[in-house]
PDB file of C-alpha atoms in Angstrom:
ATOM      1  CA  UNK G   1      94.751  99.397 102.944  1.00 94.00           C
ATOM      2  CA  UNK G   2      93.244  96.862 101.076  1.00 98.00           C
ATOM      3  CA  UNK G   3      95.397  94.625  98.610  1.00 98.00           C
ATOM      4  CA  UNK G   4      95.032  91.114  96.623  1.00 98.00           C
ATOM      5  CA  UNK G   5      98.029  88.858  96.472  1.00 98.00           C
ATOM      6  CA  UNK G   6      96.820  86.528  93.251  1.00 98.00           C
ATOM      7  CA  UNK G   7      98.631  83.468  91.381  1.00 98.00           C
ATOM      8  CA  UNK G   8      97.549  82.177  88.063  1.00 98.00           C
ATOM      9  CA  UNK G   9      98.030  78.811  86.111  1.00 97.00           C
ATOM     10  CA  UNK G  10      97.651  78.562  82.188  1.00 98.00           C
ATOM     11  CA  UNK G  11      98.617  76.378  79.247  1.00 98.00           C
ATOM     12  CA  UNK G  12     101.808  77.726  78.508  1.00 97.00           C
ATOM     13  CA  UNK G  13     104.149  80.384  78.911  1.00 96.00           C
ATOM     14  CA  UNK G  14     102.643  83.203  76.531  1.00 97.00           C
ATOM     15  CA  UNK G  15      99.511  84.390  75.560  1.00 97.00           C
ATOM     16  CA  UNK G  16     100.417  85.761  72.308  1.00 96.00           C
ATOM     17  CA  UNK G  17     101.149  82.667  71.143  1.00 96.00           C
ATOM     18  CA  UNK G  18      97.751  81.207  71.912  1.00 96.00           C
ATOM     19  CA  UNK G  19      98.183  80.335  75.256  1.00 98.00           C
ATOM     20  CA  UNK G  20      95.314  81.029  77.901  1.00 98.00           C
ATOM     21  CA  UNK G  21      94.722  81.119  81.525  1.00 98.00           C
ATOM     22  CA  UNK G  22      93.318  77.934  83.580  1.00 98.00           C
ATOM     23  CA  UNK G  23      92.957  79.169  87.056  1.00 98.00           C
ATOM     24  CA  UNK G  24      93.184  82.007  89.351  1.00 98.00           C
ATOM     25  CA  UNK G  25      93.612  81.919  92.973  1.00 98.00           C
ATOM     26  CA  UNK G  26      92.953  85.397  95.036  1.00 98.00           C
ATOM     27  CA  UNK G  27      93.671  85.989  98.427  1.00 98.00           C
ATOM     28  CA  UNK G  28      92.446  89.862 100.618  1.00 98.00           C
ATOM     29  CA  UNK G  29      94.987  91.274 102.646  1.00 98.00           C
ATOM     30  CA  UNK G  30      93.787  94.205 105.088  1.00 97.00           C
ATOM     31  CA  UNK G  31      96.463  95.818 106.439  1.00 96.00           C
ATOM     32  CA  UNK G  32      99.118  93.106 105.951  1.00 95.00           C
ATOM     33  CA  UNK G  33      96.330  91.009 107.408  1.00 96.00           C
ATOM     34  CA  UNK G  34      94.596  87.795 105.525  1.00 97.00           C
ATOM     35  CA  UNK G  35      90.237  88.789 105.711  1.00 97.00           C
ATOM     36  CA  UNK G  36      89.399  85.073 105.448  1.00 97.00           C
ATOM     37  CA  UNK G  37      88.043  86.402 101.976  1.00 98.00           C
ATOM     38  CA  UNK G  38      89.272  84.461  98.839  1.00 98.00           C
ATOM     39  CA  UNK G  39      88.081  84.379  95.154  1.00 98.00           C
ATOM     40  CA  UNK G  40      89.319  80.772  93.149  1.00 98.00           C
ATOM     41  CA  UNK G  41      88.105  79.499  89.479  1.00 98.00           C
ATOM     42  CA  UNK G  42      88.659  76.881  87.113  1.00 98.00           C
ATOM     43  CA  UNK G  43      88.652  78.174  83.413  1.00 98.00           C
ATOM     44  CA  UNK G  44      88.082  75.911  80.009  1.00 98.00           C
ATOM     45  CA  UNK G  45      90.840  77.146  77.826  1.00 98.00           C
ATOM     46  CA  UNK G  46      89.013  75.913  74.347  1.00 97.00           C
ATOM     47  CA  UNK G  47      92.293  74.175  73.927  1.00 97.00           C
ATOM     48  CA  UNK G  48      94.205  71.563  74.849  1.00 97.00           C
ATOM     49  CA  UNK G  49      96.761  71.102  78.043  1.00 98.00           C
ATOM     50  CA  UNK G  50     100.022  70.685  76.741  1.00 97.00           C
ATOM     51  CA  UNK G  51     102.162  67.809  78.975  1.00 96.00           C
ATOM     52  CA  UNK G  52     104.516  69.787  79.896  1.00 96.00           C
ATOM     53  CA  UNK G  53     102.043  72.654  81.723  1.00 96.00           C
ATOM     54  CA  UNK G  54      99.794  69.077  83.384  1.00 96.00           C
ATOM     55  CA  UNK G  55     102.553  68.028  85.117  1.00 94.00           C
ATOM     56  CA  UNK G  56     103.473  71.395  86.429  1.00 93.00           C
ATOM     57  CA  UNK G  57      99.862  71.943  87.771  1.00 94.00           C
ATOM     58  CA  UNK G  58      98.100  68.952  87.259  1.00 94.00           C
ATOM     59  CA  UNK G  59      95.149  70.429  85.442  1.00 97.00           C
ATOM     60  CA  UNK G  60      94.127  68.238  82.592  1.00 97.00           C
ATOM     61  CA  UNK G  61      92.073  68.290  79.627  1.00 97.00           C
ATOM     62  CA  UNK G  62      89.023  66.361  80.601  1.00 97.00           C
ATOM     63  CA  UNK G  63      89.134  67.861  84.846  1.00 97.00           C
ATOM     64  CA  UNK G  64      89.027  71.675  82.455  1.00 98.00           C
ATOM     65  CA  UNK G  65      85.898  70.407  80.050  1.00 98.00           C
ATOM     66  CA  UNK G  66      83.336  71.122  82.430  1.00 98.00           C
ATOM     67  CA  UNK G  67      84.945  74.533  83.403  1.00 98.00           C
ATOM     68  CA  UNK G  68      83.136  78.117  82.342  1.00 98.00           C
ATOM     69  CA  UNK G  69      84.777  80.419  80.417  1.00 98.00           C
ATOM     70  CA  UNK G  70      87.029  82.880  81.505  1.00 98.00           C
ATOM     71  CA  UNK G  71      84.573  85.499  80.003  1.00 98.00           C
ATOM     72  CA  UNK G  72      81.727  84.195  81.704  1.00 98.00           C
ATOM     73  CA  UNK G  73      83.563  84.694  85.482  1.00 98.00           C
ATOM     74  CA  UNK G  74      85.334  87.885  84.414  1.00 98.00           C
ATOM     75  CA  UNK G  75      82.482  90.433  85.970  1.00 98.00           C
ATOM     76  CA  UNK G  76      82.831  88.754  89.258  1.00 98.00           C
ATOM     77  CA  UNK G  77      86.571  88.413  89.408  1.00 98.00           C
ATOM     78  CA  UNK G  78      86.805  91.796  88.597  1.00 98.00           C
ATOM     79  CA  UNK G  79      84.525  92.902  91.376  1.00 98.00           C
ATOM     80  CA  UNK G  80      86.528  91.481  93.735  1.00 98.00           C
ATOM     81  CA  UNK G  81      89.635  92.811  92.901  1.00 98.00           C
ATOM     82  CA  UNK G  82      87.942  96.220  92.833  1.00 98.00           C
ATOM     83  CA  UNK G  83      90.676  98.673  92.339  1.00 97.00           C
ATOM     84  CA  UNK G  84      92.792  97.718  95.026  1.00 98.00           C
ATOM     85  CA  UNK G  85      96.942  96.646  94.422  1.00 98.00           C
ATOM     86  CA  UNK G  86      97.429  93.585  92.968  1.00 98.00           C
ATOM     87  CA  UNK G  87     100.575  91.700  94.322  1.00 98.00           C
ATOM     88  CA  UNK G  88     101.789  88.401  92.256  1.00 98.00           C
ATOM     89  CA  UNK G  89     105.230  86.660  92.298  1.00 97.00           C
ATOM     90  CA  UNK G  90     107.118  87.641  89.106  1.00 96.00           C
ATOM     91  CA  UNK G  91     103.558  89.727  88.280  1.00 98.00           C
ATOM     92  CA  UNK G  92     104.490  90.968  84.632  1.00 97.00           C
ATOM     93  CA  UNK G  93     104.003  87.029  83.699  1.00 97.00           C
ATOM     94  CA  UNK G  94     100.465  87.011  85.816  1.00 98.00           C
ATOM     95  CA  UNK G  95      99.613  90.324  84.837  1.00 98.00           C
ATOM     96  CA  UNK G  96     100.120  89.682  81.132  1.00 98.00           C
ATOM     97  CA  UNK G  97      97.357  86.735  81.320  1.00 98.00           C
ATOM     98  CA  UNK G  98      95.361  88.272  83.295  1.00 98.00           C
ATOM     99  CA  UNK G  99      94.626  91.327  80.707  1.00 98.00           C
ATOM    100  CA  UNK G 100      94.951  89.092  77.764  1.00 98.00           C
ATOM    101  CA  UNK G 101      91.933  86.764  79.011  1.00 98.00           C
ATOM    102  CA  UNK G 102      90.149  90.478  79.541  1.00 98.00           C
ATOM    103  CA  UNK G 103      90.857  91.714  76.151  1.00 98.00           C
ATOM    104  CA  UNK G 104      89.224  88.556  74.277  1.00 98.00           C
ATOM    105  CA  UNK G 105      86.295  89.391  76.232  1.00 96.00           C
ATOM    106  CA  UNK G 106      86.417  92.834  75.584  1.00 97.00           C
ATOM    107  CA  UNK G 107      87.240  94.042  78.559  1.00 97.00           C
ATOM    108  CA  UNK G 108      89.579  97.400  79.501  1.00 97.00           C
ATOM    109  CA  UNK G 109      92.936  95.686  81.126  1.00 97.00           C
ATOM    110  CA  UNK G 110      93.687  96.131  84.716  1.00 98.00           C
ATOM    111  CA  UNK G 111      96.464  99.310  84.883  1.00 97.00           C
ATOM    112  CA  UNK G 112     100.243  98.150  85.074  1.00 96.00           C
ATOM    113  CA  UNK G 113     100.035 101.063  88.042  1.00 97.00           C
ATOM    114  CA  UNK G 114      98.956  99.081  90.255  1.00 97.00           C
ATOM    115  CA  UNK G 115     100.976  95.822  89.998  1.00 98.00           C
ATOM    116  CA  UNK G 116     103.079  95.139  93.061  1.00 98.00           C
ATOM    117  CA  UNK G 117     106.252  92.277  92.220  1.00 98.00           C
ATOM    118  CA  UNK G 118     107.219  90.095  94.685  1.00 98.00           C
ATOM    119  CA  UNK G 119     110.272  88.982  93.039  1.00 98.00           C
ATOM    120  CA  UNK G 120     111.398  92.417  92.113  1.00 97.00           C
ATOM    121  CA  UNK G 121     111.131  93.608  95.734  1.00 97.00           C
ATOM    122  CA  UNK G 122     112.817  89.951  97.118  1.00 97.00           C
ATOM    123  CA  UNK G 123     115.719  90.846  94.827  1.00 97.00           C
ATOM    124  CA  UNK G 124     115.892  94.150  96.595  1.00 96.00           C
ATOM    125  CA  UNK G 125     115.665  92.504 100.066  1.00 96.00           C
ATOM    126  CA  UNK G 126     118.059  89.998  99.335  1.00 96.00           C
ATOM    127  CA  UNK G 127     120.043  90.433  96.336  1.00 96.00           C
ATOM    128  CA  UNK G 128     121.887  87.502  95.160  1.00 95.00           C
ATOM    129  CA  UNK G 129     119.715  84.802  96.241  1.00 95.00           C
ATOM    130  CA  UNK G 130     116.953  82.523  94.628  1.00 96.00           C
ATOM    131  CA  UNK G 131     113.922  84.209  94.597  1.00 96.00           C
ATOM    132  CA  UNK G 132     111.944  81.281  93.590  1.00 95.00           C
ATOM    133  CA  UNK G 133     108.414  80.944  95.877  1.00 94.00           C
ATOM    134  CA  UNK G 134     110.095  78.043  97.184  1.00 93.00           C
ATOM    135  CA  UNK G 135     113.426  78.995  98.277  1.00 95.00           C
ATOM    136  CA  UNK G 136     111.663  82.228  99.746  1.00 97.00           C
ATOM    137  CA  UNK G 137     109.516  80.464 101.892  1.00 94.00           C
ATOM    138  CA  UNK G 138     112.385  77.986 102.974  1.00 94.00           C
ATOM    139  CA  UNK G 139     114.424  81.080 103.583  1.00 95.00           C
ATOM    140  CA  UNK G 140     111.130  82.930 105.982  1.00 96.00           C
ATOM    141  CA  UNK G 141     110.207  79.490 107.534  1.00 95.00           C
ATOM    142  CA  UNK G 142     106.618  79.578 105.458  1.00 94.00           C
ATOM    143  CA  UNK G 143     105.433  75.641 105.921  1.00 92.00           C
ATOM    144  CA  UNK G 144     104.693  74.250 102.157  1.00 85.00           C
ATOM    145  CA  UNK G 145     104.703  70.766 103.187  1.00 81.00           C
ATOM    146  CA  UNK G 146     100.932  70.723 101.409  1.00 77.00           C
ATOM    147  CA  UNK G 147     102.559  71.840  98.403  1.00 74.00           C
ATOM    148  CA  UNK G 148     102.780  69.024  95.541  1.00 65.00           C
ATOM    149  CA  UNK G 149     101.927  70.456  92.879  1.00 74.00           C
ATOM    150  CA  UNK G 150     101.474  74.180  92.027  1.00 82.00           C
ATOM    151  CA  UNK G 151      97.829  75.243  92.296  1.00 90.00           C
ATOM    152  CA  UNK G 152      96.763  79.411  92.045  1.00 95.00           C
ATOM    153  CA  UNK G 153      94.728  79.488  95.345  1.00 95.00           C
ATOM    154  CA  UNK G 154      97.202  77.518  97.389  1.00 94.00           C
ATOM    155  CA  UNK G 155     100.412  79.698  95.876  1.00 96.00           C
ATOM    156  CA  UNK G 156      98.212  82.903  96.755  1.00 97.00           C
ATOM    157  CA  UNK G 157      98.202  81.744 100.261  1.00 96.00           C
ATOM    158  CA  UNK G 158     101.621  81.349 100.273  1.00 96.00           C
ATOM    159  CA  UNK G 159     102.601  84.292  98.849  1.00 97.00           C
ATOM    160  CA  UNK G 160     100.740  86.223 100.925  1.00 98.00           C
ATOM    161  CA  UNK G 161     102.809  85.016 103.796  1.00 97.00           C
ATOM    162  CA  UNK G 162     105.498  85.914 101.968  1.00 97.00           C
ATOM    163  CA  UNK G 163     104.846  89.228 101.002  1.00 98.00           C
ATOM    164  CA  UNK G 164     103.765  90.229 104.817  1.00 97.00           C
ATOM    165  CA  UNK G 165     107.328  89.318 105.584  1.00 96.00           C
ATOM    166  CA  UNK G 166     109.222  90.534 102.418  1.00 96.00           C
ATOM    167  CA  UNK G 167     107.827  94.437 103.388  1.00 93.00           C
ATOM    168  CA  UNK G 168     108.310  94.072 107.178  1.00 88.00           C
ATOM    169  CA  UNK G 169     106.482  91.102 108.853  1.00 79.00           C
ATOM    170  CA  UNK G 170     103.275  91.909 110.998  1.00 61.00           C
ATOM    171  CA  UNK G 171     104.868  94.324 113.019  1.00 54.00           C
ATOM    172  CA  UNK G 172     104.715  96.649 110.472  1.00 46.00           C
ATOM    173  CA  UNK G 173     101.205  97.715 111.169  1.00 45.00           C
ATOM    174  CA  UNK G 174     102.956  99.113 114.654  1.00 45.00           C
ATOM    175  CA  UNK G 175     105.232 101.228 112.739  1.00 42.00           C
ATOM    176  CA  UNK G 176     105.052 104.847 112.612  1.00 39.00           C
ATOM    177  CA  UNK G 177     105.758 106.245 109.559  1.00 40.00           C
ATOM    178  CA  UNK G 178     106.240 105.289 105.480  1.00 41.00           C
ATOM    179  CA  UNK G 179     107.183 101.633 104.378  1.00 41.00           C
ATOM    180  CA  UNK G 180     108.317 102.168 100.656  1.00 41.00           C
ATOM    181  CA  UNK G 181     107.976  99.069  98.034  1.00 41.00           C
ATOM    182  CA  UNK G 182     108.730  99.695  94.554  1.00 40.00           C
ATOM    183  CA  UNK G 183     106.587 102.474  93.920  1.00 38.00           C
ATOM    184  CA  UNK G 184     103.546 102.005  96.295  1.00 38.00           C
ATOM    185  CA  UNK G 185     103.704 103.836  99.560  1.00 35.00           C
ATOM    186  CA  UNK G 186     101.944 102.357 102.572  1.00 37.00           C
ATOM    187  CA  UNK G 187     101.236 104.265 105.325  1.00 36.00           C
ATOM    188  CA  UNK G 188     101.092 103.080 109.094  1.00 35.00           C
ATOM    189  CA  UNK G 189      99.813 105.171 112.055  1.00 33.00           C
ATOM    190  CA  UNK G 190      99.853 104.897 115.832  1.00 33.00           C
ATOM    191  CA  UNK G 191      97.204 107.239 118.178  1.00 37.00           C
ATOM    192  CA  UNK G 192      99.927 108.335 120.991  1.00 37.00           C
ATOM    193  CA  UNK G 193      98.787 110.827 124.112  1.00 41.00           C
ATOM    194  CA  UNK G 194     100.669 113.957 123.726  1.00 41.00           C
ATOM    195  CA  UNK G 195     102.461 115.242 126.702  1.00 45.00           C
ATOM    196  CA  UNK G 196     101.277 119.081 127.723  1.00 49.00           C
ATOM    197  CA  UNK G 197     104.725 121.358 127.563  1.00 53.00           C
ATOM    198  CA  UNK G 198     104.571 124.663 129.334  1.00 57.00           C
ATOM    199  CA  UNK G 199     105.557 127.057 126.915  1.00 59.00           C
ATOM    200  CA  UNK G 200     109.641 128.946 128.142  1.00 61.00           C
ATOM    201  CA  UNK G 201     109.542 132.683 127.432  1.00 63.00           C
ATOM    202  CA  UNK G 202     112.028 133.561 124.857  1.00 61.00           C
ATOM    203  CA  UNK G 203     115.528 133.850 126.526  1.00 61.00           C
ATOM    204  CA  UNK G 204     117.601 137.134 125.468  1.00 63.00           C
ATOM    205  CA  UNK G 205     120.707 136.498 123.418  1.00 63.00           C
ATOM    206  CA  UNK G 206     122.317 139.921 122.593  1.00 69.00           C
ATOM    207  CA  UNK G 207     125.562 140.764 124.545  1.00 74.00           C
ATOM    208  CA  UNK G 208     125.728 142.611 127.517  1.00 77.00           C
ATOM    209  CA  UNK G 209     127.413 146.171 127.581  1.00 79.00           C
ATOM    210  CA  UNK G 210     130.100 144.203 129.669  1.00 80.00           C
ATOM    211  CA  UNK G 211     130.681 141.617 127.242  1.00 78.00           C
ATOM    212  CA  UNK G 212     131.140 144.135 124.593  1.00 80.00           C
ATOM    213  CA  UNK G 213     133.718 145.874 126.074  1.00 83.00           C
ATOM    214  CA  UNK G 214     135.459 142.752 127.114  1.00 82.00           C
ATOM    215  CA  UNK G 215     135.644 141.788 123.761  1.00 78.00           C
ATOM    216  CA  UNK G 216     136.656 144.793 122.526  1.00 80.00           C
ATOM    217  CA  UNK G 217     139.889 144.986 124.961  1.00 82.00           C
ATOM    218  CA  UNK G 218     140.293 141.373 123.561  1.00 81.00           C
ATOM    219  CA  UNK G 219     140.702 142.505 119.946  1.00 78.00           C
ATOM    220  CA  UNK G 220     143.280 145.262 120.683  1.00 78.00           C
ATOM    221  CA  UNK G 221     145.331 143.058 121.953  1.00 81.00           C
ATOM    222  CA  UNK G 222     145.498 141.063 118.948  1.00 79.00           C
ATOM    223  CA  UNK G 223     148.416 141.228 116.261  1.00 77.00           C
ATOM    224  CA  UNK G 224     146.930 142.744 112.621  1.00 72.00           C
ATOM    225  CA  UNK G 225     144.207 140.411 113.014  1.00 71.00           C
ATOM    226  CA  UNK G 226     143.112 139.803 109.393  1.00 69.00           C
ATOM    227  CA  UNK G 227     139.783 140.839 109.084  1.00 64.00           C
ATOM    228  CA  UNK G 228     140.885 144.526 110.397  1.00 64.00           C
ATOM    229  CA  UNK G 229     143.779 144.469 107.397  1.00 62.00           C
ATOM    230  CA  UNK G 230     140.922 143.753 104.669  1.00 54.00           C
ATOM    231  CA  UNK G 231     138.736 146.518 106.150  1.00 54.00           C
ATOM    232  CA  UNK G 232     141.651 148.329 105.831  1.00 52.00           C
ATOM    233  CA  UNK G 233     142.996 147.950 102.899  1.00 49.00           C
TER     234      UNK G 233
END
């Protein structure tokens, strides 16, 4: 099974309002299993970097000026994601820039089906508990001593870590059977030698003409048992 774990900075928190996408960081995942194969870009927003956003990410006005458009990078991007699952941390916020940068291109948005939440399932996993990227990978050990400021390819890393241990860790390719996350089903399989079984001929089970009379001489003896009173009666 092939999946993308993806992260995504932007200006701001919401498209609608005006807000765009910066930078996208994707990571392939084979089987649970990082490929080596990554897609990252830069993207010129045509507006500018509000402080607050900067100093999340760092990503300022005149490093974005040389950028290319989103639209210009979207036929690529797109061919790597193919039409495999796309896993993001809290993905309805990713997902939502993700098709709004493809609409003002005029592009057809990637399907809500095939969004995969890492917060929704963490809150499943451990309900109660922060389910920040941070305090997940404090809680699964995941180093982020690199981390200083967010950046899309090096939370995609990350996250991918995270997910692989969120739905099972790595031995979950050694699994027989379903693994169920939100609604996506993934399905692991093991090649095991099957034993040869002789075959028993089928064993008789009707009573012998012994038994049968023993039992009978059993129920005479028997006081008005009730199932002879509602023949009976």
């Amino acid at each position: 099974m092939r999946e993308i774990v993806f992260d995504t900075e932007t200006t701001g928190l919401n498209p609608a309002t005006g807000d765009r996408l910066v930078e996208i960081g994707c990571i392939e995942l084979i089987n649970r299993v990082e490929t080596g194969r990554s897609y990252h870009g830069y993207f010129n927003p045509q507006r500018a970097m509000p402080y607050e956003a900067e100093q999340v990410h760092g990503l300022s006005d005149r490093f974005l000026s040389d950028k290319p458009l989103f639209a210009d990078k979207a036929g690529e991007l797109l061919e790597f994601l193919g039409d495999s699952p796309l896993v993001a941390h809290n993905a309805g916020f990713d997902f939502g820039f993700l098709n709004a940068e493809l609409a003002l291109c005029g592009r057809d948005p990637v399907h809500l089906s095939r969004m995969i939440d890492t917060v929704a399932i963490a809150r499943k996993v451990h309900p109660g508990a922060k389910h920040s990227l941070d305090a997940l990978c404090t809680r699964y050990g995941i180093d982020r001593s690199h981390r200083v400021k967010h950046g899309a390819l090096l939370d995609a890393q990350l996250l991918a870590q995270l997910y692989v241990e969120l739905t099972g860790g790595r031995q979950i390719g050694l699994s027989i059977g379903e693994v169920v996350v939100e609604e996506t089903i993934i399905v692991a399989t093991t090649q095991m030698a099957v034993a040869a079984r002789t075959i028993r001929a089928i064993r008789p089970h009707h009573a012998s003409e012994e038994e049968l009379q023993r039992h009978k001489a059993f129920i005479e003896k028997l006081d008005a048992p009730l199932w002879l009173e509602g023949a009976l009666g």
